[in-house]
């Protein structure tokens, strides 16, 4: 089988080259081409001899997602639909902001978590993405930009639960942040999880990126209903893991809370949320539910949302209301389904 070079780290690439009898520094050269110059063929690696390129062609491959559609929202958000080699479909979303762009990437085709408000959950779980399928979303988005250096932030908030695909996500993350890879700042890469406690503990010890936790409810009964994973890892165990998460100085965990009309939007819910997070280095992102065809739930009124925010601010939490971007093209949180035709 051909080795998939984008899925290896520097050391593995060096070992692979020396195992074939080549110089170790070839690894850095090839990684430059892949991760900095963003080429998609060995032929373009012009500082390698023709012979070496021929051998690479034979023994290695460069995974390429097939970009079969790009939609652009009226607010500038772009949604890329990619076909994997086995025909599964995934999506990534590019969100232009004032002085930089953010890319939201997928970690799985489909998702097994079954959250009631999320469209990805509707389609069930297809499979885990490989490290190179994860990182190729970043490479392709960069390639499509007039100014690739504007892409500064990466969020794992697309399709799938990243901690359910821990090993591949970790490998991709390493190549995203290492200076011999894509060299993104660790402080600008965020992994968002629904709260898988055992891999959350591992994450803290093994990779140093920013953490976001999708809380979405402040009591177990409501959370069990919205997010079945809560039956396995209830709030108490999840918050304990968050409290123990090794945070760098000055950093906070972001807690995401989708606001759903008459489900989790009462004053009492805000108060409970403030109690749950009291004493933690936390930041709260309120996300008014994005409606889609897979749910009957609705967002609260703006008045209710502002009241909810106000209660949290009075309790001294940094609380922002996340603007939804790209709704008109089904690119907002929870609207990704990896389908070719929109309804
Ligand atoms: N599985 C990971 C990452 C994907 S979801 C996680 O759960 O965090 C990314 C974010 O979108 C989560 O915070 C999730 O709560 C939110 N989300 C899902 N469906 C949504 C919807 N219909 N409206 C608004 N936000 C939604």
Coordinates of C-alpha atoms and ligand atoms in Angstrom, one line a residue:
X1 CA 0.0 0.0 0.0
X2 CA 1.2 3.5 -0.8
X3 CA 2.0 5.7 2.2
X4 CA -0.2 8.7 2.7
X5 CA 2.4 11.5 3.4
X6 CA 0.0 14.2 4.7
X7 CA -0.9 11.8 7.5
X8 CA 2.6 11.4 8.9
X9 CA 4.4 13.7 11.2
X10 CA 8.0 15.0 10.6
X11 CA 9.7 12.1 12.4
X12 CA 7.6 9.5 10.7
X13 CA 8.3 11.1 7.3
X14 CA 12.1 11.2 8.1
X15 CA 12.0 7.5 9.0
X16 CA 10.2 6.7 5.9
X17 CA 12.8 8.4 3.7
X18 CA 15.7 6.9 5.5
X19 CA 14.1 3.5 5.4
X20 CA 14.1 3.8 1.6
X21 CA 17.8 4.8 1.6
X22 CA 17.2 8.6 1.1
X23 CA 18.5 11.5 3.1
X24 CA 16.6 12.5 6.2
X25 CA 16.2 16.2 5.0
X26 CA 14.0 15.0 2.1
X27 CA 11.2 14.8 4.7
X28 CA 11.4 18.5 5.4
X29 CA 11.5 19.3 1.7
X30 CA 8.4 17.3 0.9
X31 CA 6.5 18.7 3.9
X32 CA 7.4 22.2 2.7
X33 CA 5.7 21.4 -0.6
X34 CA 2.7 19.8 1.0
X35 CA 1.9 22.1 3.9
X36 CA 3.4 25.5 2.9
X37 CA 3.3 25.6 -0.8
X38 CA 0.2 23.5 -0.9
X39 CA 1.0 21.5 -4.0
X40 CA -1.0 18.4 -4.9
X41 CA 1.4 16.3 -6.9
X42 CA 5.0 15.1 -6.7
X43 CA 5.7 16.4 -10.1
X44 CA 5.5 20.0 -8.7
X45 CA 8.2 19.3 -6.1
X46 CA 10.9 20.7 -8.3
X47 CA 13.8 20.7 -5.8
X48 CA 13.6 16.8 -5.8
X49 CA 15.4 14.9 -8.6
X50 CA 13.3 13.4 -11.3
X51 CA 14.3 10.0 -10.1
X52 CA 13.1 10.7 -6.5
X53 CA 9.9 12.1 -7.8
X54 CA 9.3 8.9 -9.8
X55 CA 9.9 6.8 -6.7
X56 CA 7.6 8.9 -4.6
X57 CA 4.9 8.5 -7.3
X58 CA 5.3 4.8 -6.9
X59 CA 5.5 4.4 -3.2
X60 CA 3.5 7.4 -1.8
X61 CA 0.3 9.3 -2.4
X62 CA -1.1 12.7 -1.6
X63 CA -4.7 12.4 -0.5
X64 CA -6.9 15.0 -2.2
X65 CA -10.5 15.6 -1.3
X66 CA -12.6 16.3 -4.3
X67 CA -14.3 19.7 -4.0
X68 CA -17.5 19.1 -5.8
X69 CA -19.3 22.3 -4.8
X70 CA -18.6 25.7 -3.2
X71 CA -21.5 27.9 -2.1
X72 CA -21.1 31.5 -1.1
X73 CA -23.5 33.1 1.4
X74 CA -24.7 36.7 1.1
X75 CA -22.6 37.4 4.2
X76 CA -19.4 36.1 2.5
X77 CA -19.3 32.7 4.3
X78 CA -18.3 29.9 2.0
X79 CA -19.3 26.3 2.3
X80 CA -17.2 23.7 0.6
X81 CA -18.6 20.2 -0.2
X82 CA -16.0 17.5 -0.5
X83 CA -16.3 14.0 -1.8
X84 CA -14.1 11.4 -0.2
X85 CA -12.5 8.5 -2.1
X86 CA -15.3 6.2 -0.9
X87 CA -17.9 8.7 -2.0
X88 CA -18.9 9.9 1.4
X89 CA -19.5 13.6 1.6
X90 CA -18.3 16.2 4.1
X91 CA -18.4 19.9 4.5
X92 CA -16.1 22.7 5.7
X93 CA -17.1 26.3 6.2
X94 CA -14.9 29.4 5.7
X95 CA -16.0 32.4 7.7
X96 CA -14.4 35.7 6.8
X97 CA -14.0 38.1 9.7
X98 CA -12.7 41.7 9.7
X99 CA -9.0 41.0 9.9
X100 CA -8.8 37.2 9.4
X101 CA -10.7 34.1 8.2
X102 CA -11.8 31.2 10.3
X103 CA -12.2 27.7 8.9
X104 CA -14.6 25.3 10.5
X105 CA -13.6 21.7 9.6
X106 CA -15.2 18.2 9.9
X107 CA -13.6 15.3 11.8
X108 CA -16.1 12.5 10.8
X109 CA -18.5 11.8 7.9
X110 CA -21.8 11.9 9.8
X111 CA -21.9 11.7 13.6
X112 CA -22.9 9.1 16.1
X113 CA -23.7 11.4 19.0
X114 CA -27.4 11.9 18.1
X115 CA -27.8 15.4 19.5
X116 CA -31.5 16.4 18.9
X117 CA -30.8 19.9 17.5
X118 CA -28.1 19.0 15.0
X119 CA -28.7 18.1 11.4
X120 CA -25.5 16.1 11.1
X121 CA -26.8 13.8 13.7
X122 CA -29.8 13.0 11.5
X123 CA -27.7 11.2 8.9
X124 CA -26.1 9.0 11.5
X125 CA -22.5 7.9 11.5
X126 CA -20.7 7.0 8.3
X127 CA -17.0 6.9 9.3
X128 CA -14.0 8.5 10.8
X129 CA -11.9 10.8 8.7
X130 CA -8.2 10.0 8.3
X131 CA -5.6 12.6 9.4
X132 CA -5.0 13.6 5.8
X133 CA -8.7 14.0 5.1
X134 CA -8.9 16.4 8.0
X135 CA -5.8 18.4 7.1
X136 CA -6.7 18.6 3.4
X137 CA -9.8 20.6 4.3
X138 CA -7.3 23.3 5.6
X139 CA -5.0 23.0 2.6
X140 CA -7.9 23.3 0.1
X141 CA -9.5 26.2 1.8
X142 CA -6.1 28.0 1.8
X143 CA -5.6 27.2 -1.9
X144 CA -8.9 28.7 -2.7
X145 CA -8.2 32.1 -1.1
X146 CA -6.8 35.2 -2.8
X147 CA -4.9 35.8 0.4
X148 CA -4.2 32.5 2.1
X149 CA -2.4 34.2 5.0
X150 CA -5.8 35.6 6.1
X151 CA -6.7 32.1 7.3
X152 CA -5.6 32.2 10.9
X153 CA -8.3 30.3 12.9
X154 CA -9.3 26.7 12.7
X155 CA -12.3 25.3 14.6
X156 CA -13.3 21.7 14.8
X157 CA -17.0 22.5 14.8
X158 CA -18.0 21.0 11.5
X159 CA -19.4 17.5 11.1
X160 CA -18.6 14.8 13.6
X161 CA -17.4 14.6 17.2
X162 CA -13.6 15.2 17.1
X163 CA -12.9 13.3 20.4
X164 CA -14.6 10.2 19.0
X165 CA -11.9 10.2 16.4
X166 CA -9.1 11.1 18.7
X167 CA -6.0 9.5 17.1
X168 CA -6.7 10.9 13.6
X169 CA -7.6 14.3 15.0
X170 CA -4.4 14.4 17.1
X171 CA -2.3 13.6 14.1
X172 CA -4.0 16.2 12.0
X173 CA -3.7 18.8 14.8
X174 CA 0.0 18.2 15.1
X175 CA 0.5 18.9 11.4
X176 CA -1.8 22.0 11.6
X177 CA 0.2 23.6 14.5
X178 CA 3.8 22.4 14.0
X179 CA 6.2 24.9 12.4
X180 CA 7.3 22.1 10.0
X181 CA 3.6 21.6 9.1
X182 CA 1.1 24.4 8.5
X183 CA 2.3 26.5 11.5
X184 CA -1.0 27.7 12.8
X185 CA -0.9 29.2 16.3
X186 CA -2.1 26.8 19.0
X187 CA -4.1 29.6 20.5
X188 CA -6.0 29.9 17.3
X189 CA -7.1 26.3 16.9
X190 CA -10.2 25.2 18.8
X191 CA -11.5 21.7 19.4
X192 CA -15.2 21.6 20.2
X193 CA -16.6 18.5 21.9
X194 CA -20.0 17.3 23.1
X195 CA -18.3 16.1 26.2
X196 CA -16.7 12.7 25.8
X197 CA -14.9 12.6 29.2
X198 CA -12.1 10.0 28.8
X199 CA -10.7 11.4 25.6
X200 CA -11.2 14.9 27.0
X201 CA -8.7 14.0 29.8
X202 CA -6.3 12.6 27.2
X203 CA -6.6 15.7 25.1
X204 CA -5.5 17.9 28.0
X205 CA -2.4 15.8 28.6
X206 CA -1.4 15.3 25.0
X207 CA -2.3 18.3 22.8
X208 CA -2.3 21.9 23.7
X209 CA -5.1 23.7 21.7
X210 CA -8.1 25.6 22.8
X211 CA -11.1 23.8 24.1
X212 CA -14.8 24.4 23.6
X213 CA -17.5 22.3 25.3
X214 CA -21.0 22.1 23.9
X215 CA -23.0 22.3 27.1
X216 CA -26.5 23.3 25.9
X217 CA -28.2 22.6 29.1
X218 CA -27.6 23.2 32.8
X219 CA -29.4 20.2 34.3
X220 CA -29.1 16.5 33.5
X221 CA -32.7 16.0 32.6
X222 CA -32.7 18.6 29.8
X223 CA -29.2 17.6 28.7
X224 CA -30.1 13.9 28.6
X225 CA -33.0 14.8 26.3
X226 CA -30.9 17.0 24.0
X227 CA -27.6 15.2 24.0
X228 CA -27.8 11.4 24.6
X229 CA -24.1 11.3 25.5
X230 CA -25.0 13.0 28.8
X231 CA -26.5 9.7 30.0
X232 CA -23.0 8.2 29.8
X233 CA -21.1 11.3 31.0
X234 CA -23.5 13.4 33.1
X235 CA -22.8 17.1 33.9
X236 CA -21.0 16.3 37.1
X237 CA -18.3 14.2 35.4
X238 CA -18.1 16.5 32.4
X239 CA -17.5 19.6 34.6
X240 CA -15.0 17.8 36.8
X241 CA -13.0 16.9 33.7
X242 CA -13.3 20.6 32.6
X243 CA -12.1 21.8 36.0
X244 CA -9.1 19.5 35.8
X245 CA -8.3 20.4 32.2
X246 CA -4.7 21.9 32.1
X247 CA -5.3 25.4 30.8
X248 CA -2.4 27.7 29.9
X249 CA -2.1 30.9 31.8
X250 CA -4.8 33.4 30.8
X251 CA -6.8 30.9 28.8
X252 CA -10.4 29.9 29.4
X253 CA -12.6 27.1 28.3
X254 CA -15.5 28.2 26.0
X255 CA -18.8 26.8 26.9
X256 CA -21.3 26.7 24.0
X257 CA -24.9 27.0 24.9
X258 CA -27.5 26.7 22.2
X259 CA -30.6 28.7 23.1
X260 CA -33.8 26.8 22.3
X261 CA -37.2 28.3 22.9
X262 CA -39.0 26.9 25.9
X263 CA -36.4 24.1 26.3
X264 CA -33.4 25.7 28.0
X265 CA -34.0 29.5 27.8
X266 CA -35.6 30.4 31.2
X267 CA -34.1 32.7 33.8
X268 CA -33.7 29.6 36.0
X269 CA -31.6 27.9 33.3
X270 CA -29.2 30.9 33.2
X271 CA -28.9 30.9 36.9
X272 CA -28.2 27.2 37.0
X273 CA -25.6 27.6 34.3
X274 CA -23.9 30.3 36.3
X275 CA -23.8 28.0 39.3
X276 CA -22.4 25.1 37.3
X277 CA -19.6 27.3 35.9
X278 CA -18.9 29.3 39.1
X279 CA -15.2 29.5 39.9
X280 CA -14.2 28.2 36.5
X281 CA -12.1 30.0 34.0
X282 CA -15.0 30.0 31.5
X283 CA -16.4 32.0 28.7
X284 CA -19.9 31.5 27.5
X285 CA -21.0 31.5 23.8
X286 CA -24.8 31.7 23.4
X287 CA -25.9 30.3 20.1
X288 CA -29.5 30.9 19.1
X289 CA -30.7 27.6 17.6
X290 CA -30.4 27.5 13.8
X291 CA -33.6 25.9 12.6
X292 CA -33.3 23.3 9.9
X293 CA -35.5 20.6 8.4
X294 CA -34.4 18.0 10.9
X295 CA -35.9 19.6 14.0
X296 CA -39.1 21.2 15.3
X297 CA -37.3 23.3 17.8
X298 CA -37.0 27.0 17.5
X299 CA -34.7 29.8 18.8
X300 CA -36.1 32.1 21.5
X301 CA -37.0 35.7 20.8
X302 CA -34.2 38.3 20.7
X303 CA -35.6 39.8 23.9
X304 CA -35.4 36.4 25.7
X305 CA -31.8 35.9 24.4
X306 CA -30.7 39.2 25.7
X307 CA -32.3 38.6 29.1
X308 CA -30.5 35.3 29.3
X309 CA -27.2 36.9 28.4
X310 CA -27.8 39.7 30.9
X311 CA -28.2 37.3 33.8
X312 CA -24.9 35.6 33.0
X313 CA -23.1 39.0 32.6
X314 CA -24.5 40.1 36.0
X315 CA -22.9 36.9 37.4
X316 CA -19.6 38.2 35.9
X317 CA -19.3 35.7 33.0
X318 CA -18.0 36.9 29.7
X319 CA -21.0 36.0 27.6
X320 CA -21.3 36.6 23.9
X321 CA -24.1 35.9 21.5
X322 CA -22.7 34.1 18.6
X323 CA -23.8 35.5 15.3
X324 CA -24.9 32.8 12.9
X325 CA -23.2 33.1 9.6
X326 CA -24.0 31.4 6.3
X327 CA -27.6 30.4 7.2
X328 CA -28.8 31.0 3.7
X329 CA -26.5 28.3 2.4
X330 CA -27.0 25.8 5.3
X331 CA -23.5 26.6 6.6
X332 CA -24.4 27.7 10.1
X333 CA -23.7 25.6 13.3
X334 CA -25.7 22.4 13.2
X335 CA -26.8 22.8 9.6
X336 CA -24.1 20.7 8.0
X337 CA -25.3 17.6 6.4
X338 CA -22.9 16.9 3.5
X339 CA -25.5 16.7 0.8
X340 CA -25.2 17.6 -2.8
X341 CA -28.6 19.2 -3.2
X342 CA -30.1 21.6 -0.7
X343 CA -33.8 21.0 0.1
Ligands
LIG1 N1 -19.4 17.5 18.0 C1 -18.7 18.7 18.4 C2 -18.5 19.7 17.2 C3 -19.6 19.9 16.2 S1 -21.0 20.9 16.7 C4 -19.5 19.4 19.4 O1 -20.6 18.9 19.8 O2 -19.1 20.4 20.0 C5 -20.4 22.5 16.7 C6 -21.4 23.4 17.5 O3 -22.6 23.6 16.8 C7 -21.7 22.9 18.9 O4 -21.5 23.8 19.9 C8 -23.2 22.5 18.8 O5 -23.8 22.6 20.0 C9 -23.7 23.6 17.8 N2 -24.9 23.2 17.1 C10 -25.4 22.1 16.7 N3 -26.6 22.1 16.1 C11 -27.0 23.4 16.2 C12 -28.1 24.2 15.8 N4 -29.1 23.6 15.2 N5 -28.1 25.5 16.0 C13 -27.1 26.1 16.6 N6 -26.0 25.5 17.0 C14 -25.9 24.1 16.8

